[in-house]
mmCIF file of C-alpha atoms in Angstrom:
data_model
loop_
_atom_site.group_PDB
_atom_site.id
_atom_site.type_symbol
_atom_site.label_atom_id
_atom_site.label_comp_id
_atom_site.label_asym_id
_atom_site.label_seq_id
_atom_site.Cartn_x
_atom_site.Cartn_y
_atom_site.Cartn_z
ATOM 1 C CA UNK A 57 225.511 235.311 58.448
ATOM 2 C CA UNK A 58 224.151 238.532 57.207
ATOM 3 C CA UNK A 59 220.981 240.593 58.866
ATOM 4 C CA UNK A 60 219.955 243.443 56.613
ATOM 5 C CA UNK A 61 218.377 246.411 58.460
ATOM 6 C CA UNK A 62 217.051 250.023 57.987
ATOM 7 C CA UNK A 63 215.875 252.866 59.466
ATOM 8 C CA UNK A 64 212.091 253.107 58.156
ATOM 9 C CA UNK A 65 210.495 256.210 57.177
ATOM 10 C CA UNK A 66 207.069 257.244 59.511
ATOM 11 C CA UNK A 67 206.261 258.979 56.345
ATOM 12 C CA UNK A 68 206.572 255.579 53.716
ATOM 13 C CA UNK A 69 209.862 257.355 51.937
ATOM 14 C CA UNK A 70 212.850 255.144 51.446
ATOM 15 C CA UNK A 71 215.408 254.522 54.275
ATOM 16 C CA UNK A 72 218.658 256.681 54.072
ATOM 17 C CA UNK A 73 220.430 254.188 55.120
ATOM 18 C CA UNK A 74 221.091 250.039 55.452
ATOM 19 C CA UNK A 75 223.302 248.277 58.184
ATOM 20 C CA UNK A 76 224.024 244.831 57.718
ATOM 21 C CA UNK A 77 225.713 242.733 59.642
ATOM 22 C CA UNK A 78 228.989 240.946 59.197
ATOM 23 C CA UNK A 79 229.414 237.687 58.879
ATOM 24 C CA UNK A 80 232.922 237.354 61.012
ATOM 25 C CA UNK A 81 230.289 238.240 63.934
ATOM 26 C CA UNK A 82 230.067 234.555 65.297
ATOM 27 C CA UNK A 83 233.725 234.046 64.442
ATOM 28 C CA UNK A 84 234.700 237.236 65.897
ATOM 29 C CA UNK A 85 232.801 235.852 69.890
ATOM 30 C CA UNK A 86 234.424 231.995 69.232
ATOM 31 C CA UNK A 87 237.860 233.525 68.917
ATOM 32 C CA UNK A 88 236.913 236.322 71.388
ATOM 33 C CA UNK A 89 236.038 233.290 74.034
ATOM 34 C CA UNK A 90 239.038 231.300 73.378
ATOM 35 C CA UNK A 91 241.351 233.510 73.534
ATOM 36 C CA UNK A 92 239.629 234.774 77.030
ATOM 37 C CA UNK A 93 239.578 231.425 78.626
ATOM 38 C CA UNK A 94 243.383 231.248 77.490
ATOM 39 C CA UNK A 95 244.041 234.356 78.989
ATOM 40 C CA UNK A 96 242.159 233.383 82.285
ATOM 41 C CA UNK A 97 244.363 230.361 82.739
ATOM 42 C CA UNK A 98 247.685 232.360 82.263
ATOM 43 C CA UNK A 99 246.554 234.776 84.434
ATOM 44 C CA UNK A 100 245.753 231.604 87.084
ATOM 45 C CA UNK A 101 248.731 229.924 86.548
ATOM 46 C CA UNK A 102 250.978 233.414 87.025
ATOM 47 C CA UNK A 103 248.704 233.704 90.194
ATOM 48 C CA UNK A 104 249.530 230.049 91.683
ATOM 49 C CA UNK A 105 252.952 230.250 90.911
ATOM 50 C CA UNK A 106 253.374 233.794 92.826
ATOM 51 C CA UNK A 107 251.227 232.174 95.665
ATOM 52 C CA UNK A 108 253.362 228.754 96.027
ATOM 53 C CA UNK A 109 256.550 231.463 96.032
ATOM 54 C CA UNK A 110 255.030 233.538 99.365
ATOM 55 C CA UNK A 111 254.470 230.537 100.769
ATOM 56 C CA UNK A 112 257.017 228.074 100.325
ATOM 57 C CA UNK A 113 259.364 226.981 103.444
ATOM 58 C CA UNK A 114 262.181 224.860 101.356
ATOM 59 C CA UNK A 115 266.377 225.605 101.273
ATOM 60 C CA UNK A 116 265.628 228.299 98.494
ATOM 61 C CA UNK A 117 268.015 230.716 99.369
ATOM 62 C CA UNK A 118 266.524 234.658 99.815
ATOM 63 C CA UNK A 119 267.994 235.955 96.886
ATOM 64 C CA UNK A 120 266.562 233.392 94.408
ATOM 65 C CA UNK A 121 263.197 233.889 96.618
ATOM 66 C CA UNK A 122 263.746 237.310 95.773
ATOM 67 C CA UNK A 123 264.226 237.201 92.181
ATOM 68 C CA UNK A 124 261.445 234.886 91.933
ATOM 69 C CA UNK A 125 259.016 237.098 92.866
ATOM 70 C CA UNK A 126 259.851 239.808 91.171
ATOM 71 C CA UNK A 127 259.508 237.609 88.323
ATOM 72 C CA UNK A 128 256.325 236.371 88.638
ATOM 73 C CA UNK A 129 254.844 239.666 90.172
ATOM 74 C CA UNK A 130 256.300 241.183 86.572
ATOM 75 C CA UNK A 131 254.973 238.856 84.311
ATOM 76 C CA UNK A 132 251.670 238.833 86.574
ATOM 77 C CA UNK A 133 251.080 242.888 86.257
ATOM 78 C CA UNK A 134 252.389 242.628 82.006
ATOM 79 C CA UNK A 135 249.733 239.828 81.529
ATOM 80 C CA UNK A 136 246.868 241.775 83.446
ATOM 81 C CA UNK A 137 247.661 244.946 81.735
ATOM 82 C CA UNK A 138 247.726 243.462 77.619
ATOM 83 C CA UNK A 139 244.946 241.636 79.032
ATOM 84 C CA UNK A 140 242.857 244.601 79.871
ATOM 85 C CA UNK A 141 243.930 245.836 76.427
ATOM 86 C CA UNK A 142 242.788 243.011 74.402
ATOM 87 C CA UNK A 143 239.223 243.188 76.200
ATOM 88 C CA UNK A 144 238.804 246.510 75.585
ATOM 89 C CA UNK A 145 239.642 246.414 71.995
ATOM 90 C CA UNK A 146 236.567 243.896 71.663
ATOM 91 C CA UNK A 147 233.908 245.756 71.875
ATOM 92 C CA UNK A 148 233.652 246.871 68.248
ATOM 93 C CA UNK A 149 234.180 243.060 67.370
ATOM 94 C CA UNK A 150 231.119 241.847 68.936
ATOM 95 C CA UNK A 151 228.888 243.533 66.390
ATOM 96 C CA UNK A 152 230.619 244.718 63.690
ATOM 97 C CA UNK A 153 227.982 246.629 61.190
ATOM 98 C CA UNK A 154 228.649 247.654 57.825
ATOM 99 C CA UNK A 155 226.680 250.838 56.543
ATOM 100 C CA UNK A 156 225.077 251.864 53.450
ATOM 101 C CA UNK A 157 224.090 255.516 52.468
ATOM 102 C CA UNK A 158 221.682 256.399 49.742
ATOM 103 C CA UNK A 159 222.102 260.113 49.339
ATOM 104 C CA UNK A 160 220.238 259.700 45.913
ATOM 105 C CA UNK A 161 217.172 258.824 48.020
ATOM 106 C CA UNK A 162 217.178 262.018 50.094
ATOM 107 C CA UNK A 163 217.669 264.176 46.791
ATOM 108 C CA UNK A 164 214.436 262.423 45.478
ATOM 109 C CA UNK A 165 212.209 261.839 48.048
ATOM 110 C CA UNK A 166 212.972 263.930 51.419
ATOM 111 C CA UNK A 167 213.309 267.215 50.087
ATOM 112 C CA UNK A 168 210.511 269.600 50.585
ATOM 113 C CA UNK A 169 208.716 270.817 53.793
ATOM 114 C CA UNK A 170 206.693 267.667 53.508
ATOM 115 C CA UNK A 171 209.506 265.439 54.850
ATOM 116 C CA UNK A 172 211.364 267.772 57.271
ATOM 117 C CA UNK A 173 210.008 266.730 60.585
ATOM 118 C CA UNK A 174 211.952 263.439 59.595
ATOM 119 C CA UNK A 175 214.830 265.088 60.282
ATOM 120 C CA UNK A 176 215.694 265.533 63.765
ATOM 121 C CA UNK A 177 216.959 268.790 65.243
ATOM 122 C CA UNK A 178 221.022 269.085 65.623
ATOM 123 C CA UNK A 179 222.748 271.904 67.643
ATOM 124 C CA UNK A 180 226.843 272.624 65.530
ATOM 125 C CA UNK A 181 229.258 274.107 67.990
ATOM 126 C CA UNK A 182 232.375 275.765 66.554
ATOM 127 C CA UNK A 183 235.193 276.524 69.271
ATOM 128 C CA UNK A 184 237.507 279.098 69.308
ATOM 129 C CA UNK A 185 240.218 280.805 71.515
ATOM 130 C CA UNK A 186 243.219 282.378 69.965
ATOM 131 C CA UNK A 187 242.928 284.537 66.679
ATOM 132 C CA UNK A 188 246.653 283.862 66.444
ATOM 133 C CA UNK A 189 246.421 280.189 66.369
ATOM 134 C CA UNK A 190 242.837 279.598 65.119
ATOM 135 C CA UNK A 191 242.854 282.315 62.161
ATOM 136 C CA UNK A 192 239.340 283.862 62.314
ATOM 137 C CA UNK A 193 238.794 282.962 58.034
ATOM 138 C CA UNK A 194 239.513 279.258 59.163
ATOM 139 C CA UNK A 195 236.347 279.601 61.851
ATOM 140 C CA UNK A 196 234.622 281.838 59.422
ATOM 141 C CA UNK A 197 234.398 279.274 57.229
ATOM 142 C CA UNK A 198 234.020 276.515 59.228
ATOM 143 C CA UNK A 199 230.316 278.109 60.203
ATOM 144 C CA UNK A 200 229.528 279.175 57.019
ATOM 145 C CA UNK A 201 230.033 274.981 55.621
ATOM 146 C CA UNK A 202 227.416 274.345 58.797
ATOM 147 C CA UNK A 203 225.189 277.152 57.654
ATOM 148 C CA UNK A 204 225.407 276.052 54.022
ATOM 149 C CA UNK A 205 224.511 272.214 55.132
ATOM 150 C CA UNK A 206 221.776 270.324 52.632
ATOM 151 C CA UNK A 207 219.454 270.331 55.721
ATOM 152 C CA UNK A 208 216.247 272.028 56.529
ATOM 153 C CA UNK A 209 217.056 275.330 57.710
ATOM 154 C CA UNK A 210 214.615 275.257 60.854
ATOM 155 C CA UNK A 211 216.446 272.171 62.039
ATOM 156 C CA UNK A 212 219.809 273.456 62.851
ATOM 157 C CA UNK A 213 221.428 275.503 65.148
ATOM 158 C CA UNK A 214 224.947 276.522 65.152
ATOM 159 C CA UNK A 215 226.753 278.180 68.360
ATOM 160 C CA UNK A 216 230.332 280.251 68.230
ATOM 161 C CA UNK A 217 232.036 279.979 71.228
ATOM 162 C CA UNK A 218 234.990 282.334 71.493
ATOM 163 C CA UNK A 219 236.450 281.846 74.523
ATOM 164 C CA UNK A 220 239.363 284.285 74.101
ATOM 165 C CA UNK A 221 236.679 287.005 73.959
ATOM 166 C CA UNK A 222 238.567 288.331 70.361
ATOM 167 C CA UNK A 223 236.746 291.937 68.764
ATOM 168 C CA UNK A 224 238.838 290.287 65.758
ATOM 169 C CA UNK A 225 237.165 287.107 65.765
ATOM 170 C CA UNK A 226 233.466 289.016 66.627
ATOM 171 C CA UNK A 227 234.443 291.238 63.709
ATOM 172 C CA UNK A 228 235.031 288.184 60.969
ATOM 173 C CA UNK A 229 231.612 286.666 62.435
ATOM 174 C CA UNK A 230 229.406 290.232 61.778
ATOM 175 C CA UNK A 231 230.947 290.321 58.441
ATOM 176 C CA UNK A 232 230.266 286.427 57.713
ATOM 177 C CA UNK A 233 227.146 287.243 58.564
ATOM 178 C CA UNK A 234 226.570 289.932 56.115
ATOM 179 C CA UNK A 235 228.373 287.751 53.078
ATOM 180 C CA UNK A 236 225.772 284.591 54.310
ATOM 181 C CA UNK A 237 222.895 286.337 52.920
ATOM 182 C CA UNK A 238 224.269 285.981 49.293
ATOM 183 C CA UNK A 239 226.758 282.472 50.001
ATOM 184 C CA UNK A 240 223.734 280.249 51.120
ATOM 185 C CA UNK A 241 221.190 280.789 48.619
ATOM 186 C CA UNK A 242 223.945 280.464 45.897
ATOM 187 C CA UNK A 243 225.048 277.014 47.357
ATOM 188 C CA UNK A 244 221.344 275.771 47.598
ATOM 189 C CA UNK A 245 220.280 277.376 43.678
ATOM 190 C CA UNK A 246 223.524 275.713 42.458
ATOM 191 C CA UNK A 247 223.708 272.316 44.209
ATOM 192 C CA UNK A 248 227.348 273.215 45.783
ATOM 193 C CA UNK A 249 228.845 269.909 47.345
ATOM 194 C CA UNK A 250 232.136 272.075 48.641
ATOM 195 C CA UNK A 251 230.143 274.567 50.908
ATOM 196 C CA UNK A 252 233.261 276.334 52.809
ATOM 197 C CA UNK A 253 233.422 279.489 50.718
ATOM 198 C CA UNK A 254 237.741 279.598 50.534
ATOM 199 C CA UNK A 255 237.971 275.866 49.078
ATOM 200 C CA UNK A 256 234.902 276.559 47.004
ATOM 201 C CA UNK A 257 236.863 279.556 45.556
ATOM 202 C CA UNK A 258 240.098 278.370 45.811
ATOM 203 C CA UNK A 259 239.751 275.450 43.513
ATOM 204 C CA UNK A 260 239.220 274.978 39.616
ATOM 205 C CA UNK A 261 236.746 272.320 38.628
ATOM 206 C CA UNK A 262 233.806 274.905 38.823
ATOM 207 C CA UNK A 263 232.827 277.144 36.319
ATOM 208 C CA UNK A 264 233.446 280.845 36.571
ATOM 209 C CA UNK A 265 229.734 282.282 36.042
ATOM 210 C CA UNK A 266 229.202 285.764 36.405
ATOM 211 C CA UNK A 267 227.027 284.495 39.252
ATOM 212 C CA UNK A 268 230.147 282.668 40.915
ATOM 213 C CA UNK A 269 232.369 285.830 39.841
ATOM 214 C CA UNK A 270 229.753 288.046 41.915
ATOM 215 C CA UNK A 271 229.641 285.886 45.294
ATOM 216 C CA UNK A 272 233.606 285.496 44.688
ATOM 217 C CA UNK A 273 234.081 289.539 44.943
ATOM 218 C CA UNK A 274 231.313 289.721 47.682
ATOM 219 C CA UNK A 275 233.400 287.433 49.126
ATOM 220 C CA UNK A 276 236.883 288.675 48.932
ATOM 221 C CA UNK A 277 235.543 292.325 49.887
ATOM 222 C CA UNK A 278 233.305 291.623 52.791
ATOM 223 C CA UNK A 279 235.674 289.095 54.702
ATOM 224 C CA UNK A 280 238.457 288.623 53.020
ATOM 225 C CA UNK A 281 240.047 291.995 52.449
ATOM 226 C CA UNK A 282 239.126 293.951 55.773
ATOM 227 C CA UNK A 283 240.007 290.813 58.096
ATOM 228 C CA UNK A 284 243.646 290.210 56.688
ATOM 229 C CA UNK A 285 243.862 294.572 56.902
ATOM 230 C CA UNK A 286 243.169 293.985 60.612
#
């Protein structure tokens, strides 16, 4: 079984994306069913049994009556819990999709102020609260990735909350700031795919152009160098 959808464009472009549907959906409920009707009777038969033990009146001595119990009432509370497990681990069976994306698509056809009210608006929230543990060049970064982001620029939003109130971390951010002015139009003039400015740098399958070699000085003076001298 296999249902192909997409999400369509108001504007006639190509979808972004497909989701079709597996086909161990209807096999996936049948054993799902089963197995919960299986479960159901266990569960009545553990019940029964612990009911026919509270109210028995033979010879059985206390201590077996005892023991008994605390059997049943065991194996009762085990089967319940697992039980619980198992149905919540269905949920992801009952309509399992599998998702296509079609980044060529967006580079072609959604590009452009024409398509950008296609995009919806998303609000990027970077967390922060101990310099010491969350080094300010790691959240430095991480904001200047979301800044860089192949997405129109009027459509996001990014918010810094520092909640340990550090002038270190405030510091990093003015001088981020400063250093965004050259980093994002060199990742949009140059296509960059790795947009966080320390693995961009840090690694060697790009070519050192005197452009790169400029940003990569701009880079190492403005943040680097005065937040490590901190």
């Amino acid at each position: 079984m296999k249902a192909q959808r997409s999400r369509l464009s108001t504007t006639g472009a190509p979808p972004l994306h497909t989701a079709e549907l597996s086909r161990l959906t209807i096999p996936n409920r049948i054993f799902a069913a089963v197995y919960a009707s299986l479960v159901l009777t266990l569960l009545y038969h553990h019940a029964v049994t612990l009911a026919s033990l509270l109210f028995q009146y033979n010879s059985t001595t206390t201590t077996t009556k005892i023991s008994s119990l605390f059997i049943s009432t065991a194996l009762l509370i085990s089967d319940v819990v697992f039980a619980f497990m198992w149905a919540t681990s269905q949920s992801f069976r009952m309509r399992p999709l599998y998702r296509k994306e079609f980044p060529e698509k967006y580079l072609n056809n959604y590009k452009g102020k024409k398509y950008s009210e296609e995009f919806p608006a998303i609000d990027v929230f970077v967390c922060t609260a101990d310099p010491y543990k969350e080094p300010p060049m790691n959240v430095v970064n991480t904001a200047l990735s979301v800044m860089a982001f192949d997405y129109p620029e009027e459509k996001v939003s990014i918010y810094v909350s520092d909640d340990g109130g550090s002038a270190l971390t405030l510091f990093a951010f003015m001088e981020a700031a400063k250093f965004a002015v050259h980093w994002l139009p060199f990742c949009r003039e140059n296509d960059v795919v790795e947009r966080t400015p320390e693995a961009y740098f840090s690694a060697n399958y790009h070519s050192l152009s005197p452009e790169t070699q400029r940003i990569k000085v701009i880079y190492s003076i403005s943040i680097t160098y005065y937040i490590h001298t901190t």
